[in-house]
PDB file of C-alpha atoms and ligand atoms in Angstrom:
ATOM      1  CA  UNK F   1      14.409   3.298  19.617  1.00 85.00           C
ATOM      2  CA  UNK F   2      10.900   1.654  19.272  1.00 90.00           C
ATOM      3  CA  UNK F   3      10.707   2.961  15.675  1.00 94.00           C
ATOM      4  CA  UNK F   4      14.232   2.098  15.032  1.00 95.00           C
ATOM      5  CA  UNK F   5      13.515  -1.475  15.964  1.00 95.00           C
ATOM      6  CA  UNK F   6      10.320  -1.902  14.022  1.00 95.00           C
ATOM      7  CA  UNK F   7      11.847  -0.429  10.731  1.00 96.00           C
ATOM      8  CA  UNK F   8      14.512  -3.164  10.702  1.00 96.00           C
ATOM      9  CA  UNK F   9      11.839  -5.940  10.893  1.00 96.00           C
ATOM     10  CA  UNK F  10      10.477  -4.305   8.481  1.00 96.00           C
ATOM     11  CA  UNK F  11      13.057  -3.816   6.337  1.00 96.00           C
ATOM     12  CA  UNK F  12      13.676  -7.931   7.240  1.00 96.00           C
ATOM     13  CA  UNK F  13       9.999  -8.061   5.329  1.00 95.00           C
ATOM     14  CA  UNK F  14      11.130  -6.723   2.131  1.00 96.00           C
ATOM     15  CA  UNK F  15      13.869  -8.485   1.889  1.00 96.00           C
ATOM     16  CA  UNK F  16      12.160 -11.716   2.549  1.00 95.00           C
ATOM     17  CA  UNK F  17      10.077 -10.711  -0.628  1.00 96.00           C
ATOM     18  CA  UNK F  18      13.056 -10.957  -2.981  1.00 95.00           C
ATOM     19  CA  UNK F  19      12.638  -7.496  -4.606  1.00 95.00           C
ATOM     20  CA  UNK F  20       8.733  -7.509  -5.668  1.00 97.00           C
ATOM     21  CA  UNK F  21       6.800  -4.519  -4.556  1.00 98.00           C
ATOM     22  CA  UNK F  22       9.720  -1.983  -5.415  1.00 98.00           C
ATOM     23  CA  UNK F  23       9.901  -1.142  -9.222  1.00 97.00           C
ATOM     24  CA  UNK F  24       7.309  -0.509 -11.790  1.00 98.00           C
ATOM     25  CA  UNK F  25       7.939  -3.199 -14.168  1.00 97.00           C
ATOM     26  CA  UNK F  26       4.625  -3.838 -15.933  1.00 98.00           C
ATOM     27  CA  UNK F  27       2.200  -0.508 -15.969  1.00 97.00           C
ATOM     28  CA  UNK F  28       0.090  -0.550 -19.028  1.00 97.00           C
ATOM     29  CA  UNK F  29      -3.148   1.753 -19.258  1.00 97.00           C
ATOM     30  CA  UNK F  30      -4.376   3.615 -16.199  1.00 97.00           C
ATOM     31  CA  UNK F  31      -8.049   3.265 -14.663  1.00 98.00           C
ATOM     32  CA  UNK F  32     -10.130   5.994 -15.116  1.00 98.00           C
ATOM     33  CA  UNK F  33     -11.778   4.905 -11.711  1.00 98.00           C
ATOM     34  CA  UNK F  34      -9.966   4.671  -9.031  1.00 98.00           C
ATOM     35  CA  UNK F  35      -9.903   0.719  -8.374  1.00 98.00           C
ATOM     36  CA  UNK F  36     -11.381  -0.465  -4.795  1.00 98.00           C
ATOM     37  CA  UNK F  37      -9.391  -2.890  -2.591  1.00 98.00           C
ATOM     38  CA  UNK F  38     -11.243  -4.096   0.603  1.00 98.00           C
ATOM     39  CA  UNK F  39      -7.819  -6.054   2.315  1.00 98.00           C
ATOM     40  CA  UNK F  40      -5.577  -6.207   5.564  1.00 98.00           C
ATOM     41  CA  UNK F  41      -1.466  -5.359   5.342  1.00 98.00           C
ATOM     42  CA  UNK F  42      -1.292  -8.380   7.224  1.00 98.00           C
ATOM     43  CA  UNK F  43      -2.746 -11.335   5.059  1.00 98.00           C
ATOM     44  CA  UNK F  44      -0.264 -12.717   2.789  1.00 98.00           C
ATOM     45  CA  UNK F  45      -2.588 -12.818   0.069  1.00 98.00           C
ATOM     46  CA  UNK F  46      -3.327  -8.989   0.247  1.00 98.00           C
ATOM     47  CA  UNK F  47       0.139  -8.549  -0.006  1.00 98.00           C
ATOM     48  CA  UNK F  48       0.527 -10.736  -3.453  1.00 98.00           C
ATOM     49  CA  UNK F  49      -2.093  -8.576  -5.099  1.00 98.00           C
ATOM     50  CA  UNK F  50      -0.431  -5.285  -3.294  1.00 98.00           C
ATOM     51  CA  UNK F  51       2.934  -6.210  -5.165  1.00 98.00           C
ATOM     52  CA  UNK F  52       0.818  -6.294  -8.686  1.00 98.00           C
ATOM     53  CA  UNK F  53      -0.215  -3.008  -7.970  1.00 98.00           C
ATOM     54  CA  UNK F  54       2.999  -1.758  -7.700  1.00 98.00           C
ATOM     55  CA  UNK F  55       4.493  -3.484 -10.505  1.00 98.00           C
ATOM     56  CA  UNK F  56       1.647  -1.978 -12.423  1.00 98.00           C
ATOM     57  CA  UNK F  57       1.705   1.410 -11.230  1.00 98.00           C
ATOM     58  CA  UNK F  58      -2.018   1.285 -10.299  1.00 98.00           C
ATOM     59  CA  UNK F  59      -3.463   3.792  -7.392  1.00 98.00           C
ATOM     60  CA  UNK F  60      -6.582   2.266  -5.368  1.00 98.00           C
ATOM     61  CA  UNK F  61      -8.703   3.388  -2.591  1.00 98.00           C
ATOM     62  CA  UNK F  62      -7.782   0.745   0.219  1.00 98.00           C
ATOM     63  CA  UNK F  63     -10.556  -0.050   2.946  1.00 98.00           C
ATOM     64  CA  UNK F  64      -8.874  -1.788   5.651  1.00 98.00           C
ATOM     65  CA  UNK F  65     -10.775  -4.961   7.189  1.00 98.00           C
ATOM     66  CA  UNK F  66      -8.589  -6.152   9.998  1.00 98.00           C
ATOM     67  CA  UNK F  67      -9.441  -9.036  12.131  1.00 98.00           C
ATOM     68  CA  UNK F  68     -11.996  -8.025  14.777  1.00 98.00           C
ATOM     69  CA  UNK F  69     -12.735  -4.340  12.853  1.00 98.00           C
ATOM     70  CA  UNK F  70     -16.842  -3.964  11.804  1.00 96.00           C
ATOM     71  CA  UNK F  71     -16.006  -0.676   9.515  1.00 97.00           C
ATOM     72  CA  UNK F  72     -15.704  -2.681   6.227  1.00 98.00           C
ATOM     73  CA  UNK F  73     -16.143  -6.188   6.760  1.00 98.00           C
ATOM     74  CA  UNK F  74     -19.789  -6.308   7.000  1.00 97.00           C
ATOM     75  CA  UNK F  75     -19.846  -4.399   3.145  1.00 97.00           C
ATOM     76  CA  UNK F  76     -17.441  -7.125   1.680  1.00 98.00           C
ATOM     77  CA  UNK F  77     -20.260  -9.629   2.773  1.00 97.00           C
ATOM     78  CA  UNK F  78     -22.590  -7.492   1.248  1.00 97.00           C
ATOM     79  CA  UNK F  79     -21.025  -7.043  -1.661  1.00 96.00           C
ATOM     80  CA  UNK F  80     -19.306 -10.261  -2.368  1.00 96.00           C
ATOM     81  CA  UNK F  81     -20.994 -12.941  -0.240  1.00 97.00           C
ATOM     82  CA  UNK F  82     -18.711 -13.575   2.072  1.00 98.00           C
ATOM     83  CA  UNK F  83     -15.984 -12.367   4.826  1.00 98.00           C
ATOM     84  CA  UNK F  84     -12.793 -12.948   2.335  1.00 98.00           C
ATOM     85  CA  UNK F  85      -9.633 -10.789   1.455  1.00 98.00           C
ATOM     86  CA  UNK F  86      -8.271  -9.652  -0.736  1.00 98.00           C
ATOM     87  CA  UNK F  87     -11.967  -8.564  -2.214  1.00 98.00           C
ATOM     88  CA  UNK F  88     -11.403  -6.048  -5.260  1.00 98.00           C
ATOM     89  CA  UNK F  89     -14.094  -3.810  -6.080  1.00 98.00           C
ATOM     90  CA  UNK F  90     -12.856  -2.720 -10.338  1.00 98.00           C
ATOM     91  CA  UNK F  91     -15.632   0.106 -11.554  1.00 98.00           C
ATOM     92  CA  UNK F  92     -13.864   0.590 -14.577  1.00 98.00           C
ATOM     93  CA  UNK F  93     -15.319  -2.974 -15.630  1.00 98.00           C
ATOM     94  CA  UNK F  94     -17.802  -3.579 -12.913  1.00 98.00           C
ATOM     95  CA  UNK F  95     -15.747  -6.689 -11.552  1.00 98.00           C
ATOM     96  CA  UNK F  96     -15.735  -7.776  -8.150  1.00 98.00           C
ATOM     97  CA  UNK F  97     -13.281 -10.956  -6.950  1.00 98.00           C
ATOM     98  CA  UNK F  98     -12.047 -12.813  -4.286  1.00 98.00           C
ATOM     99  CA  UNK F  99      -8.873 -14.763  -4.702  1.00 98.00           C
ATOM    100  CA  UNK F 100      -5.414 -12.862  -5.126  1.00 98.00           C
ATOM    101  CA  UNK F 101      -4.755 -15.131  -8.100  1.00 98.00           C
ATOM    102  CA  UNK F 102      -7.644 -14.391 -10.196  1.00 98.00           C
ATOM    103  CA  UNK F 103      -7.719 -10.639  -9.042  1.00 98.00           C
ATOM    104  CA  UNK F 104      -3.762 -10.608 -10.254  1.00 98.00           C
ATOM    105  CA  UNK F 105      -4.852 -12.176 -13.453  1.00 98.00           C
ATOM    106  CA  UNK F 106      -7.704  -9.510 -13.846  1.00 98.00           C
ATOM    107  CA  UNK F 107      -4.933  -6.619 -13.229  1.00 98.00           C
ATOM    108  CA  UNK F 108      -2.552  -7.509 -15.832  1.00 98.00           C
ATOM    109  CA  UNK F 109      -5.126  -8.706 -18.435  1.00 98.00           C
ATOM    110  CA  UNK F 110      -6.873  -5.145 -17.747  1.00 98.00           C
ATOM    111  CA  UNK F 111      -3.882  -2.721 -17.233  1.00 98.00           C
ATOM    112  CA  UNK F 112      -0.735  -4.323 -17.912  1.00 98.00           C
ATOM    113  CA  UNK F 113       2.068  -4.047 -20.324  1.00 98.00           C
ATOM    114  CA  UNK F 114       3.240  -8.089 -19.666  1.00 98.00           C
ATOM    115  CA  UNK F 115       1.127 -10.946 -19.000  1.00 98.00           C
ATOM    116  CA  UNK F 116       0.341 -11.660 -14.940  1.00 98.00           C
ATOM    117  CA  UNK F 117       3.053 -13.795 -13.252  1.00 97.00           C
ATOM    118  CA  UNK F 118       2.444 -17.466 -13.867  1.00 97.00           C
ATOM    119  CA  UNK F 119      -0.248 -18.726 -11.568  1.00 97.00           C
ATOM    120  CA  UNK F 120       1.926 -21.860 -10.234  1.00 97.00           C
ATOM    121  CA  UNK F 121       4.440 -19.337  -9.432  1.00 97.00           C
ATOM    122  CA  UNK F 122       2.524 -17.089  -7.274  1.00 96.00           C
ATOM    123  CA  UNK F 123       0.650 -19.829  -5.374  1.00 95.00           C
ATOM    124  CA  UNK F 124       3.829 -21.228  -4.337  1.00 96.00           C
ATOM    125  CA  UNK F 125       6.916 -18.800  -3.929  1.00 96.00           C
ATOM    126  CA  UNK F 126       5.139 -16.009  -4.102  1.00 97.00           C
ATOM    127  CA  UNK F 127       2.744 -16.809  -1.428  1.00 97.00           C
ATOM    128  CA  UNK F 128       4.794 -18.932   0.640  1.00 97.00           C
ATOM    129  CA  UNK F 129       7.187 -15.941   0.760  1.00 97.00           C
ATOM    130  CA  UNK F 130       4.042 -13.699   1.496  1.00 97.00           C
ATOM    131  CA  UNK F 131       3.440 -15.861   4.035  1.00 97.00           C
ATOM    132  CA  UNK F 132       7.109 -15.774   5.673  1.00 97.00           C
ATOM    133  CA  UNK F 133       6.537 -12.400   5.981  1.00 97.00           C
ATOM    134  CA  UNK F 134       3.354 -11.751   7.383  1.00 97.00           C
ATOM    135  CA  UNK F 135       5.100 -14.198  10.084  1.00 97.00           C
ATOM    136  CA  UNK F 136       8.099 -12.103  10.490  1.00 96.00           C
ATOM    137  CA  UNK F 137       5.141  -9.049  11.169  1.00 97.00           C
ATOM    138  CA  UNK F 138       4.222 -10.682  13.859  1.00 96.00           C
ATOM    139  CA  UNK F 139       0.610 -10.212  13.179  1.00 95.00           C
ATOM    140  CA  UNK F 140       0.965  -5.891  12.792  1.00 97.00           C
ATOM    141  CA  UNK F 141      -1.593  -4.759  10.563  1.00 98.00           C
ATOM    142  CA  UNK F 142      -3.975  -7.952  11.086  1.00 98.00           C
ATOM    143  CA  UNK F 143      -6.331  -6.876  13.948  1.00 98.00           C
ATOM    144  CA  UNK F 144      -8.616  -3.659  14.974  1.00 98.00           C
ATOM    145  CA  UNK F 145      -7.618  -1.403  17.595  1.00 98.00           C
ATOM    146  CA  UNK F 146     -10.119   1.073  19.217  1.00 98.00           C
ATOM    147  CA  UNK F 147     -10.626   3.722  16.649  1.00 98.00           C
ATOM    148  CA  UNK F 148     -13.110   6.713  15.770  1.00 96.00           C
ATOM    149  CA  UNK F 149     -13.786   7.134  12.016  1.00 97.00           C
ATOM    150  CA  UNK F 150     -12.047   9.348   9.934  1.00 97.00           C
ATOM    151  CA  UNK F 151     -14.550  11.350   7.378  1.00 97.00           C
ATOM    152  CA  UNK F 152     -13.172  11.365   4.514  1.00 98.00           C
ATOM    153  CA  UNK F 153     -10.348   8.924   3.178  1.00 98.00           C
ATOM    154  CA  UNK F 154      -6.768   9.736   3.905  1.00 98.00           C
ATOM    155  CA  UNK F 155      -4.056   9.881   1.160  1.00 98.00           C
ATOM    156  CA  UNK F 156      -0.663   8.031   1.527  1.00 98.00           C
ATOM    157  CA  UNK F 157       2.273   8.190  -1.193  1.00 98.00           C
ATOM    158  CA  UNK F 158       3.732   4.456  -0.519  1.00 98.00           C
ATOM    159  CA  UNK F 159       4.673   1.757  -2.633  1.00 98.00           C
ATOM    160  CA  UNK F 160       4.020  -1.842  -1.338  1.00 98.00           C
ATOM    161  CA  UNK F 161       8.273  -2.782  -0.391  1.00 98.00           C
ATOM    162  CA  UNK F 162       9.046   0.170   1.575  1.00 98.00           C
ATOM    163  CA  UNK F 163      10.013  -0.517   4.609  1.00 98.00           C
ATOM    164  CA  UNK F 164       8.849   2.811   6.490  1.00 98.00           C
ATOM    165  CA  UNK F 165       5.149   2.874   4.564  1.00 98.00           C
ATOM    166  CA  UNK F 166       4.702  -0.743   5.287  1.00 98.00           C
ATOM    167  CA  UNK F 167       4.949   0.402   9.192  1.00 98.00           C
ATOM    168  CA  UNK F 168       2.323   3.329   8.161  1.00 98.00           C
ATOM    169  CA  UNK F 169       0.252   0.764   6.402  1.00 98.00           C
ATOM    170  CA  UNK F 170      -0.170  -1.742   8.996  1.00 98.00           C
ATOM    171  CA  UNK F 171      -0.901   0.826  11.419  1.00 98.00           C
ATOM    172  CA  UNK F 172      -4.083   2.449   9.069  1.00 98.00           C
ATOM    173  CA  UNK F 173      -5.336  -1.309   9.087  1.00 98.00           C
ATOM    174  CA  UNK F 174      -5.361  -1.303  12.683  1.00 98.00           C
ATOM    175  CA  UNK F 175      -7.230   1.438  13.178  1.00 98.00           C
ATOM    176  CA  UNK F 176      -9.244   1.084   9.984  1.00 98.00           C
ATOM    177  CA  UNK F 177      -8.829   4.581   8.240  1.00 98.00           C
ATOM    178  CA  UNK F 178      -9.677   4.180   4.515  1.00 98.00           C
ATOM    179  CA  UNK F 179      -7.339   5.693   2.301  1.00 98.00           C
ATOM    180  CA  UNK F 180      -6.401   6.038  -1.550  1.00 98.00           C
ATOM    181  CA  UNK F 181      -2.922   4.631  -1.709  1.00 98.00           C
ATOM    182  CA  UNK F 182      -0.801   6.703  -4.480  1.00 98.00           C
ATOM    183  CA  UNK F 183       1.600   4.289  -5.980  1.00 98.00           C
ATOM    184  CA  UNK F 184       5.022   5.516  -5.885  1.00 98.00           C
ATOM    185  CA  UNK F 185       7.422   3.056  -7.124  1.00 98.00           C
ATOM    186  CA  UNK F 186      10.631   3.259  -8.835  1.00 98.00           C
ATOM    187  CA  UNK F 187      11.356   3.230 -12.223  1.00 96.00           C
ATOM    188  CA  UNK F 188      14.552   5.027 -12.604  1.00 95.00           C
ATOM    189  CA  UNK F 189      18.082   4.619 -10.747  1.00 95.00           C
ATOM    190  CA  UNK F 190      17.581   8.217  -8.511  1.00 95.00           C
ATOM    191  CA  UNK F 191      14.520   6.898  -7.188  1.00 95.00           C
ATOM    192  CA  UNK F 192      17.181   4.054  -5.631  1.00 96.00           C
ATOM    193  CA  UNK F 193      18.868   6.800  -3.834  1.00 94.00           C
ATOM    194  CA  UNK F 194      17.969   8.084  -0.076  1.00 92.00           C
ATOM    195  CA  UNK F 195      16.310  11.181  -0.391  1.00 91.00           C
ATOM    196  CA  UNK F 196      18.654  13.506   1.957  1.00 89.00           C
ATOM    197  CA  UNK F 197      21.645  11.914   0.008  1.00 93.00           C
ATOM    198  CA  UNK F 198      20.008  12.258  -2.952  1.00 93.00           C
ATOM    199  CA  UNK F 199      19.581  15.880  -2.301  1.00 87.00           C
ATOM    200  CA  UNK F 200      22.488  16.329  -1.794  1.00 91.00           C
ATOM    201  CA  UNK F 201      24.491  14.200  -4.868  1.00 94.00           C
ATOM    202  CA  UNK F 202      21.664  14.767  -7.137  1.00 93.00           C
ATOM    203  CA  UNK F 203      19.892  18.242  -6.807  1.00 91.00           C
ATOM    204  CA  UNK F 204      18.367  18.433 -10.162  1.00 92.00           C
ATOM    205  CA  UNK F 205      16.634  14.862  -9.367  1.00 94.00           C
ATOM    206  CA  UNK F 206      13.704  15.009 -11.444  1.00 94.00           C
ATOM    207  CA  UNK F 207      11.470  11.878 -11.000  1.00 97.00           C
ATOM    208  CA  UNK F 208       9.499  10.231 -14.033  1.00 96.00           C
ATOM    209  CA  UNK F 209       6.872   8.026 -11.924  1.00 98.00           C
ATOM    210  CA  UNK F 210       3.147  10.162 -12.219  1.00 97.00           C
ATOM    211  CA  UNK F 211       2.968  10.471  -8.266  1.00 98.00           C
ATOM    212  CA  UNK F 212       6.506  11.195  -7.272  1.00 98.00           C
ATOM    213  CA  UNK F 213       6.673  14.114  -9.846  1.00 97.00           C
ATOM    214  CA  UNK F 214       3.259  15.521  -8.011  1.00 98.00           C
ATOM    215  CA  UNK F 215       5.196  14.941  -4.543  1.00 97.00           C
ATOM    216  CA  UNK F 216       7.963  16.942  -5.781  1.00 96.00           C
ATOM    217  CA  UNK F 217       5.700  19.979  -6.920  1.00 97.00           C
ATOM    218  CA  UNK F 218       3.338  19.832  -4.190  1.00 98.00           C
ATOM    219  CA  UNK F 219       5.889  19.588  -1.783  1.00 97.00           C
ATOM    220  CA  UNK F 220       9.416  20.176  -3.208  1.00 94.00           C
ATOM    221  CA  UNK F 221      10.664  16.537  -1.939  1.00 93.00           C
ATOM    222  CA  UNK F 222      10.079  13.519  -2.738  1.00 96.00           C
ATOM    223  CA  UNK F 223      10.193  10.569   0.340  1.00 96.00           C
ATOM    224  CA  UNK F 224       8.232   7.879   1.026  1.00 98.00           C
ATOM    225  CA  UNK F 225       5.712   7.550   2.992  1.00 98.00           C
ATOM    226  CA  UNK F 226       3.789  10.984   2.594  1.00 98.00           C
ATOM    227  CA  UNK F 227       0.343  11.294   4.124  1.00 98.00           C
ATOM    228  CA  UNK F 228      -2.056  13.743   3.718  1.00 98.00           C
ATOM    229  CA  UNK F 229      -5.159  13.447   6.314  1.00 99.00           C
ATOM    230  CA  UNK F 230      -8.024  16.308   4.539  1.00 98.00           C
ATOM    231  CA  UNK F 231      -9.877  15.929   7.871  1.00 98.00           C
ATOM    232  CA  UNK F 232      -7.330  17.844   9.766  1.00 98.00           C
ATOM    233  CA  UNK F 233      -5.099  19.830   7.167  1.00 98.00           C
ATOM    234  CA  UNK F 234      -2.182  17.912   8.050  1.00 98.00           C
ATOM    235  CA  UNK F 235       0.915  16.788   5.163  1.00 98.00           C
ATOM    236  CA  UNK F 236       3.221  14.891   7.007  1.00 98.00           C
ATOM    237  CA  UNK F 237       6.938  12.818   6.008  1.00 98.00           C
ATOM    238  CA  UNK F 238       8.278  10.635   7.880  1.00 97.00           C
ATOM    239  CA  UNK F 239       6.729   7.258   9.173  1.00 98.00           C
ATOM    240  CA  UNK F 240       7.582   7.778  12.775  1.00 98.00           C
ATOM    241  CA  UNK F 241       5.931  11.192  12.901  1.00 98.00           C
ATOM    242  CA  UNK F 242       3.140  10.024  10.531  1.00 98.00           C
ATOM    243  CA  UNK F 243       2.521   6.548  13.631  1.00 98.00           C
ATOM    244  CA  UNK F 244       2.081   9.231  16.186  1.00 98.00           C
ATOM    245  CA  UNK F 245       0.039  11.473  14.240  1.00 98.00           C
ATOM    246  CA  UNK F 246      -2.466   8.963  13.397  1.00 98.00           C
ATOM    247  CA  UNK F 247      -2.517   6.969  16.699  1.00 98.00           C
ATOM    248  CA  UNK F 248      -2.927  10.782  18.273  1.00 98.00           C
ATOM    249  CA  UNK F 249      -5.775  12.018  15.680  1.00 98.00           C
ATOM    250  CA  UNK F 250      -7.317   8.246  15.200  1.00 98.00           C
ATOM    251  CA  UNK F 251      -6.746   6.057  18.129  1.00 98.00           C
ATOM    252  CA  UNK F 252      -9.135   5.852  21.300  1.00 96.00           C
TER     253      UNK F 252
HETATM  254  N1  LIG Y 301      -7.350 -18.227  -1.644  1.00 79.11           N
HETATM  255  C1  LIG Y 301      -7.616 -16.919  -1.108  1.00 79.11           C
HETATM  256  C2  LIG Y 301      -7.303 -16.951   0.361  1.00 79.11           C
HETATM  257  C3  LIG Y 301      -7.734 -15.671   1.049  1.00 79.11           C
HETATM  258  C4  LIG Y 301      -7.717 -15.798   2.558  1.00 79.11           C
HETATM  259  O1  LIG Y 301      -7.762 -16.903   3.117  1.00 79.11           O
HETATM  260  N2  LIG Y 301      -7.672 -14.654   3.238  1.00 79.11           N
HETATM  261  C5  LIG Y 301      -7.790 -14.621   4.688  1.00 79.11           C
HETATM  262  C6  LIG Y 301      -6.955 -13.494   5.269  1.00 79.11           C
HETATM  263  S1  LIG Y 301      -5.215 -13.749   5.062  1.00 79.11           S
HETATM  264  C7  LIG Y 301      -9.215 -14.310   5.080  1.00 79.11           C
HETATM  265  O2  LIG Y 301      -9.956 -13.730   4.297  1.00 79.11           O
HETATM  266  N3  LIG Y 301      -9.611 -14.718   6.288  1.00 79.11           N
HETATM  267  C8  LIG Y 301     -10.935 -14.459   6.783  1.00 79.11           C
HETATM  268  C9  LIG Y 301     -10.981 -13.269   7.638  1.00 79.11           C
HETATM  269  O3  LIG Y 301      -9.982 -12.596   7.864  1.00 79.11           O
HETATM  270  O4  LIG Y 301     -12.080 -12.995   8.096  1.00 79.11           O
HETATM  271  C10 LIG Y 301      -6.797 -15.887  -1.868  1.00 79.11           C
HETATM  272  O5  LIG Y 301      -5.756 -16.251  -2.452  1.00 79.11           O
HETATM  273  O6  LIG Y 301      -7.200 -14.726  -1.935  1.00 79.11           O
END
């Protein structure tokens, strides 16, 4: 019921972002190097620079830096000056920014197939929006809960308007487990679909994105969120039994 309740506020949250964060619209070149984004699911400005990743099909390695948390703040200083997120970390060109606005521009000059959204446009709607949102959260995935490290990063198939990974998401800033986020957005009109109805009206589905045709062979579905946690051995769907798995393996 708990769940239930939390995946329609969530589901409010996506719709309060008009659509962005859902389809690949924009992917370019890939990195050869996986890009590095120090941020929090909460901060409205994280969540700008999240959407560009979708729209650009681009996979980082996320390290979460919640409010209160002293896993990866204290390296953004180090590496950037100062306590600010979004930071990027971009190997492939040895860039490191704050600001969502310049890091979008950065993104779409470096690995897009259209130029980066108009900067007026996403310092007002799409940050006000952003903003909306993060206040319809209610402040999930902002601050640290009591957590013991995880060794080595996690993996989570998610892209940045779903509903169910956003709950995922916000939880993994909470307890501050870095992870490389596989970008998994939509591209064609099956991907629309609900996976057991698309099972069912669609059986030969066959997706075109990179990472949901390597969700399909590695696990012969394809649903989002998927997590995969290499400390324990454990591939998990489903957002509600991913929660409990990570506040049961991560949580103290
Ligand atoms: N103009 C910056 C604003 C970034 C910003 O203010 N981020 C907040 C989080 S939403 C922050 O870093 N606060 C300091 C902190 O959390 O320690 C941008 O667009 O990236």
């Amino acid at each position: 019921m708990r769940h239930s309740i939390d995946v329609a506020g969530s589901l409010l949250a996506t719709l309060n972002q008009q659509g962005r964060g859902i389809r690949i619209g924009s992917a370019g070149r890939q990195p050869a190097e996986l890009l590095e984004l120090y941020d929090m699911e909460g901060c409205p400005f994280c969540r700008v620079v999240r959407e560009a990743l979708t729209d650009l099909d681009l996979d980082a390695m996320i390290y979460p830096c919640p409010k209160a948390g002293d896993r990866y703040r204290p390296l953004v200083e180090k590496l950037g000056g100062k306590q600010q997120f979004p930071f990027l970390m971009d190997p492939n060109t040895d860039t490191a920014l704050y600001e969502s606005g310049d890091i979008i521009d950065h993104l779409y000059a470096t690995y897009g197939s259209d130029p980066a959204p108009p900067a007026w446009l996403v310092k007002s709607l799409y940050t006000l929006s952003s903003a909306g949102t993060s206040a319809l959260r209610l402040g999930q995935g902002t601050r640290a809960l009591e957590n013991h490290p995880a060794e080595q990063p996690l993996e989570l198939y998610s892209f940045e308007g779903s509903p169910f990974a956003r709950i995922v998401r916000e939880l993994m800033t909470e307890l501050e487990i870095p992870y490389v986020l596989r970008q998994s957005g939509r591209d064609q009109a099956r991907d629309w679909v609900l996976p057991p109805m698309r099972q069912r009206l669609f059986p030969d589905y066959e997706p075109s994105q990179r990472n949901r045709r390597a969700l399909l062979q590695r696990t012969g579905d394809v649903a989002i969120p998927y997590l995969i946690d290499p400390n324990t051995g454990t591939e998990l769907y489903d957002s509600e039994r991913i929660t409990d798995y990570l506040l049961n393996t991560y949580a103290d």
